[in-house]
Coordinates of C-alpha atoms and ligand atoms in Angstrom, one line a residue:
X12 CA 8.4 -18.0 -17.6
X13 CA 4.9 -17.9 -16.1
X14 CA 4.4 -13.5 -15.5
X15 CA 1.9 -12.7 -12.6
X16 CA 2.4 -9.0 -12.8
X17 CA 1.3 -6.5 -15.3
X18 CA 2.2 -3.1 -15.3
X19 CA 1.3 -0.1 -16.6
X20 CA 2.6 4.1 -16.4
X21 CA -0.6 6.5 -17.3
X22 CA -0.4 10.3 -15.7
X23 CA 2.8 9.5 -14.2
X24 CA 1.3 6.9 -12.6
X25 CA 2.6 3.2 -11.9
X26 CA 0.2 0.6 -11.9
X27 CA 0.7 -2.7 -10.6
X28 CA -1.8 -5.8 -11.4
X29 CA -1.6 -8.5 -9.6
X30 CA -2.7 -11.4 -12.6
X31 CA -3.8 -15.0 -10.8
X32 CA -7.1 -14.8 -11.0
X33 CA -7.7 -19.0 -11.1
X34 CA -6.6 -19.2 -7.4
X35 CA -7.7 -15.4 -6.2
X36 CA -4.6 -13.6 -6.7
X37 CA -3.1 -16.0 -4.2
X38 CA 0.2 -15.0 -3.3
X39 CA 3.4 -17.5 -3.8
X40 CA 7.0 -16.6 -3.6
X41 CA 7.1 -16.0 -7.2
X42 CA 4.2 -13.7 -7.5
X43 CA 5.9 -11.8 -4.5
X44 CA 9.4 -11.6 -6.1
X45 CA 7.7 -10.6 -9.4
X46 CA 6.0 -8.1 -7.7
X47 CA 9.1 -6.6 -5.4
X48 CA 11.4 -6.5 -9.5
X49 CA 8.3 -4.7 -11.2
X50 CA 7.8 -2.1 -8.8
X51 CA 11.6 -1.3 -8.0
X52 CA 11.6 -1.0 -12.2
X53 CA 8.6 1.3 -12.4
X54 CA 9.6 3.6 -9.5
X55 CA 13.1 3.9 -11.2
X56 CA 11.0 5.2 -13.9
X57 CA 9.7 8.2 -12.1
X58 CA 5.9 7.4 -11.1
X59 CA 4.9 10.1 -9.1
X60 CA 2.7 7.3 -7.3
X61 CA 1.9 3.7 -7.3
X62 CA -1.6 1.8 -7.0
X63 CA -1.4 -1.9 -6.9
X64 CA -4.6 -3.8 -7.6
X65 CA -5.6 -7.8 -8.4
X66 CA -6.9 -8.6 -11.6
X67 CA -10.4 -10.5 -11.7
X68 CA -12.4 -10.2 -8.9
X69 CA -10.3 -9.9 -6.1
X70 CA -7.2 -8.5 -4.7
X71 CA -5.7 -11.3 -3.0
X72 CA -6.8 -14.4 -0.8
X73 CA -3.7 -14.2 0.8
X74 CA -0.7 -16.2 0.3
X75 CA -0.8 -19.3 -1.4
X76 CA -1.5 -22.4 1.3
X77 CA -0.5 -25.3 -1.8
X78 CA 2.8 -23.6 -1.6
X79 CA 2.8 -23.5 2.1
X80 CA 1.6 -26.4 3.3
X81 CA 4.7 -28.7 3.2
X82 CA 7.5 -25.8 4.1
X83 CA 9.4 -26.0 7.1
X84 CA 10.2 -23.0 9.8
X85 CA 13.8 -22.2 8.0
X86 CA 11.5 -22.2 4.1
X87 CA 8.8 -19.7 6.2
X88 CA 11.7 -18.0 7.1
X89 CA 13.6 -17.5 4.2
X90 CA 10.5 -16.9 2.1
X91 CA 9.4 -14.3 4.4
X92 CA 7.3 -11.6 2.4
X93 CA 8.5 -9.2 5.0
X94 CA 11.3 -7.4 2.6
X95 CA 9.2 -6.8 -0.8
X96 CA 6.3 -5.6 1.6
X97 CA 8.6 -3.2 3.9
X98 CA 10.2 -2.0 0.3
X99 CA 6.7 -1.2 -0.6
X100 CA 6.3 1.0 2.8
X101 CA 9.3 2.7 2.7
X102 CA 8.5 4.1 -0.8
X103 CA 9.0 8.0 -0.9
X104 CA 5.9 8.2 -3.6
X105 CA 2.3 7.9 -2.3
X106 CA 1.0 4.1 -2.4
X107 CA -2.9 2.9 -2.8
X108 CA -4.5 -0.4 -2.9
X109 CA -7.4 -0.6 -5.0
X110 CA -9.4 -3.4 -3.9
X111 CA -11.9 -5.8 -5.5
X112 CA -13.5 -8.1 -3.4
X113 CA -11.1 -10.4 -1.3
X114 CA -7.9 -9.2 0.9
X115 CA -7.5 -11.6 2.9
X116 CA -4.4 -12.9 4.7
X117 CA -0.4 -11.5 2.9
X118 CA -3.4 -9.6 0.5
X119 CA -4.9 -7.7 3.1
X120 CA -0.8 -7.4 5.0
X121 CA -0.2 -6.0 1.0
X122 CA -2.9 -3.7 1.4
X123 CA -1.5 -2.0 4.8
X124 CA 2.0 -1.8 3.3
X125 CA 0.6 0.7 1.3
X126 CA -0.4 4.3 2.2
X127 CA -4.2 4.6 1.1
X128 CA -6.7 1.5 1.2
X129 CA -9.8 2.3 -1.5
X130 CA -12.2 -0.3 -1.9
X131 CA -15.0 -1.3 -3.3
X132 CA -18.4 -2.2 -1.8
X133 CA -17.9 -5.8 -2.3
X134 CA -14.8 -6.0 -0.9
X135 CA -14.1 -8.5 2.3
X136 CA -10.9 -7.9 4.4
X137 CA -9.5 -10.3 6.6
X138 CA -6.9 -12.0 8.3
X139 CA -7.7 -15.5 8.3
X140 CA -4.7 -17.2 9.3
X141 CA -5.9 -18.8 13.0
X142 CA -8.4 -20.7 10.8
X143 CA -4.9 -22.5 8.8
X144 CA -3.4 -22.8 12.7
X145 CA -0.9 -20.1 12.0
X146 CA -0.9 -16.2 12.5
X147 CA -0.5 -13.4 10.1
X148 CA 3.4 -13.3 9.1
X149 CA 3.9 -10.4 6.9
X150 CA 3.1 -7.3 8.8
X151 CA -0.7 -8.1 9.9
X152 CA 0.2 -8.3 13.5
X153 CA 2.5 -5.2 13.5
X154 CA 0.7 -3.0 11.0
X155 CA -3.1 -3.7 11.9
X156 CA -3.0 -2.7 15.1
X157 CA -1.0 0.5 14.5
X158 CA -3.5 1.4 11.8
X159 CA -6.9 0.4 13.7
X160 CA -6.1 0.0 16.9
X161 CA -5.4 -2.7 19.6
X162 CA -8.8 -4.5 20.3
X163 CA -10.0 -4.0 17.1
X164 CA -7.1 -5.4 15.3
X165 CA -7.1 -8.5 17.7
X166 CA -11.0 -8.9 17.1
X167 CA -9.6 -9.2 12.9
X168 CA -6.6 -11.7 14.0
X169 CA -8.1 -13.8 16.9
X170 CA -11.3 -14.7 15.0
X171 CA -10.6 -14.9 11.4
X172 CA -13.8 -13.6 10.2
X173 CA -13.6 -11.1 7.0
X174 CA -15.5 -7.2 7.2
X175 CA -16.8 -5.5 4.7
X176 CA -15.9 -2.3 3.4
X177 CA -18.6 -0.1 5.5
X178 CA -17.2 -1.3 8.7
X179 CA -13.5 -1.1 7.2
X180 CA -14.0 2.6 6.7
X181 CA -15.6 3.0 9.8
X182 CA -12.4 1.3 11.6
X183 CA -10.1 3.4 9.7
X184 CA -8.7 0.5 7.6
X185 CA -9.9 1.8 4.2
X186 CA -9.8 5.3 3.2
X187 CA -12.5 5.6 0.2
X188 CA -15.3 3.0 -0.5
X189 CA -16.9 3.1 -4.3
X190 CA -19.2 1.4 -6.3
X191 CA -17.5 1.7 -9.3
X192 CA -14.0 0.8 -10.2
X193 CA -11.7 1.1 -6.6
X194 CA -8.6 1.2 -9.0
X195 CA -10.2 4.9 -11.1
X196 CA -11.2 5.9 -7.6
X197 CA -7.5 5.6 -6.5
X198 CA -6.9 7.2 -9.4
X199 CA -8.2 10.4 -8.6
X200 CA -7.5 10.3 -5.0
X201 CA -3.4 9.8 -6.3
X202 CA -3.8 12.8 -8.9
X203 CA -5.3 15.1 -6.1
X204 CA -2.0 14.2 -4.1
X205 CA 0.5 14.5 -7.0
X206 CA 0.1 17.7 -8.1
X207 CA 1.5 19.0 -4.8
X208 CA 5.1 19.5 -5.2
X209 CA 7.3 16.5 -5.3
X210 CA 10.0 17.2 -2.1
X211 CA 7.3 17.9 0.0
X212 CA 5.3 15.2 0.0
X213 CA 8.4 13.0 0.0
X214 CA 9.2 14.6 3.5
X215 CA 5.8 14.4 4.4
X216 CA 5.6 10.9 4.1
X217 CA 8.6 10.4 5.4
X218 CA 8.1 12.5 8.9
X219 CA 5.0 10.6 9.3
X220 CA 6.5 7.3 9.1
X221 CA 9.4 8.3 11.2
X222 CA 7.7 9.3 13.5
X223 CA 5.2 6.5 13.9
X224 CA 8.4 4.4 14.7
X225 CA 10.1 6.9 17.5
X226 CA 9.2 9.2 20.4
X227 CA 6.9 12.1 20.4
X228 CA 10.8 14.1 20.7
X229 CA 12.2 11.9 18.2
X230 CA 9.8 12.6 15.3
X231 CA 9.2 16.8 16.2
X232 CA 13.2 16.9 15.7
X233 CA 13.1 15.2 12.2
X234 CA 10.3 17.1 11.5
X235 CA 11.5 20.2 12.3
X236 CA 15.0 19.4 10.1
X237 CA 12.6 18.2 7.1
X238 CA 10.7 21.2 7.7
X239 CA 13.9 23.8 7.6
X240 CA 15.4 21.4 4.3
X241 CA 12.0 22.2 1.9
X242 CA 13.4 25.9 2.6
X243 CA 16.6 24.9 -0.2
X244 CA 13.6 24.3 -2.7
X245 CA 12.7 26.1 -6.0
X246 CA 9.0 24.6 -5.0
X247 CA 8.9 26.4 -1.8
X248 CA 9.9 30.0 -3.3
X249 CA 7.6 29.5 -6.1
X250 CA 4.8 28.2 -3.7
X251 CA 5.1 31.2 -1.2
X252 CA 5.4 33.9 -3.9
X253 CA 2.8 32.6 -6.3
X254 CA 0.8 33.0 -2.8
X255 CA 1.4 36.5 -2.5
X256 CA 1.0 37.3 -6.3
X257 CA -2.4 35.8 -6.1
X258 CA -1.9 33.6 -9.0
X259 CA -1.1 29.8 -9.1
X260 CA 2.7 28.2 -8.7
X261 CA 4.7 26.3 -11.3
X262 CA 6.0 23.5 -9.8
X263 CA 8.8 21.9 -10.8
X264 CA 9.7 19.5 -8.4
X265 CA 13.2 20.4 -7.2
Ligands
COA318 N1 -4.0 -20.2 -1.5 C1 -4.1 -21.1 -2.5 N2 -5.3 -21.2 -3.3 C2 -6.3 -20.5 -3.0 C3 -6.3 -19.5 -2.0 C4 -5.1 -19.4 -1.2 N3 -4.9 -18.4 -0.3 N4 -7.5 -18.9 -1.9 C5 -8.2 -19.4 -2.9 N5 -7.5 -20.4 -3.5 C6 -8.0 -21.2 -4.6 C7 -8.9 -22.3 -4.1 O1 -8.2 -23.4 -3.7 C8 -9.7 -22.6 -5.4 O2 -8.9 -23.4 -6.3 P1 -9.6 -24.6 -7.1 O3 -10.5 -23.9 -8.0 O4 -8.4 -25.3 -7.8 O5 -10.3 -25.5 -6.1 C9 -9.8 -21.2 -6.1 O6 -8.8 -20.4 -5.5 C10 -11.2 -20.6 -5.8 O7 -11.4 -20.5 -4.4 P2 -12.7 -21.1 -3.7 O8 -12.3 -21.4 -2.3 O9 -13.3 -22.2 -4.5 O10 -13.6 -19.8 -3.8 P3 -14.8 -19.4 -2.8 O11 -15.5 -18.2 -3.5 O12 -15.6 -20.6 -2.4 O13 -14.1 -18.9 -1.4 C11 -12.4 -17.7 -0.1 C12 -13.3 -17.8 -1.4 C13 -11.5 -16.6 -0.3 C14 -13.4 -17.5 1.1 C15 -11.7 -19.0 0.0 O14 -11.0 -19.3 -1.2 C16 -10.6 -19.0 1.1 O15 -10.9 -19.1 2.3 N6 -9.3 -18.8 0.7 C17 -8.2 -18.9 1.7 C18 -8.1 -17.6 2.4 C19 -7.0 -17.6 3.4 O16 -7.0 -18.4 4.4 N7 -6.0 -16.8 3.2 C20 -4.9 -16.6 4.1 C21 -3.8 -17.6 3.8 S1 -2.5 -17.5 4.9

């Protein structure tokens, strides 16, 4: 069997390549089931954080059109890349892109399932699919426009045309633009965040995502439980009283 996927754990940190380089990365169902197995096997593991990146020159042209051309509404349907990329979203660990050149289409929907965008300065992002008479179906309508914002997300969707990575970062849609590798730059940015104790960032991310997805009310209420939880942690009483013995905590991630 054909692999599309390779993976790799350095640092304590998972990462995911994604290997069709002859077609752009181009996504197909099996790539995307390959992908969904791989990552649920490597956060089993115990990454403290996941970057997922294309191999070659580019991320991902988006899904694969040979394999979509001929499907009908019930094999769109049932193909859908909705769960792997909602799986990759609701990960408690921090999640980065690093992209090379193309995200375009499911790459670029790929891309905002994942926390952190870090490019670099070739990179194009788009969502192309008015061009192919369709619309973007995993996410780009839903995510885009909570990420960037209304008109500029229906500027991306209603006209198809790609930006570069200086007007992504200036929209908010990438976080850190390079000109040397996007995936060592993601790197960094990850270990900055992972040294910070584990539980916390896990309620972190998730009070920000709940959040985004319930009232103003809603989310303070979570976040005030999440908040009052952390209190149960070794982290948190080694955090406050390494504080106040002016030296620096051990963590140890429970
Ligand atoms: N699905 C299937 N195959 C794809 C693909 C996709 N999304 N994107 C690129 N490929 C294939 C091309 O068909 C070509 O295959 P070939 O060598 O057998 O002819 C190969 O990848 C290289 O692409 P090519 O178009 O020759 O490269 P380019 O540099 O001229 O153009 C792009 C690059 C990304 C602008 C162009 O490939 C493109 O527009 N791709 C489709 C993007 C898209 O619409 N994505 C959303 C899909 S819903």
């Amino acid at each position: 069997m054909q692999e599309y996927i390779s993976v790799e754990i350095k640092e304590s940190m998972g990462f995911v390549y994604i290997n069709r380089p002859e077609v752009l990365n181009a996504l197909n169902r099996s790539v995307i089931d390959e992908l969904w197995q791989k990552i649920k096997t490597l956060c089993d593991s115990g990454v403290r954080a996941l970057i997922i990146a294309g191999m070659g020159k580019h991320f991902a042209a988006g899904a694969d059109i040979d394999e979509m051309l001929p499907q009908t509404p019930f094999q769109v349907l049932s193909h859908s890349f909705n769960d792997c990329y909602s799986f990759i979203e609701n990960l408690s660990i921090p999640t980065f892109a690093a992209i090379n050149g193309y995200a375009l289409g499911g790459g670029l929907e790929l891309a905002l399932a994942c926390d952190f965008r870090v490019c670099h300065s070739n990179a194009k992002l788009g969502l192309p699919e008015i061009k192919l008479g369709i619309i973007p179906g995993a996410g780009g309508t839903q995510r885009l426009p909570r990420l960037i914002g209304l008109s500029r997300a229906k500027e991306m969707i209603f006209s198809g045309e790609f930006i570069d990575s200086a007007q992504a970062l200036s929209w908010g849609l990438c976080d850190r633009v390079t000109d040397s590798c996007p995936v060592e730059e993601a790197c960094s940015f990850a270990k900055k965040i992972i040294q910070h104790p584990k539980l916390a960032l896990i309620s972190a991310k998730k009070a920000i995502q709940m959040g985004v997805d319930s009232s103003l009310q809603e989310g303070l209420e979570y976040e005030a439980v999440a908040f009052a939880m952390l209190f149960s942690t070794h982290d948190q009483k080694e955090g406050m009283k390494a504080f106040m013995e002016k030296r620096r905590p051990e963590f140890k991630g429970c």
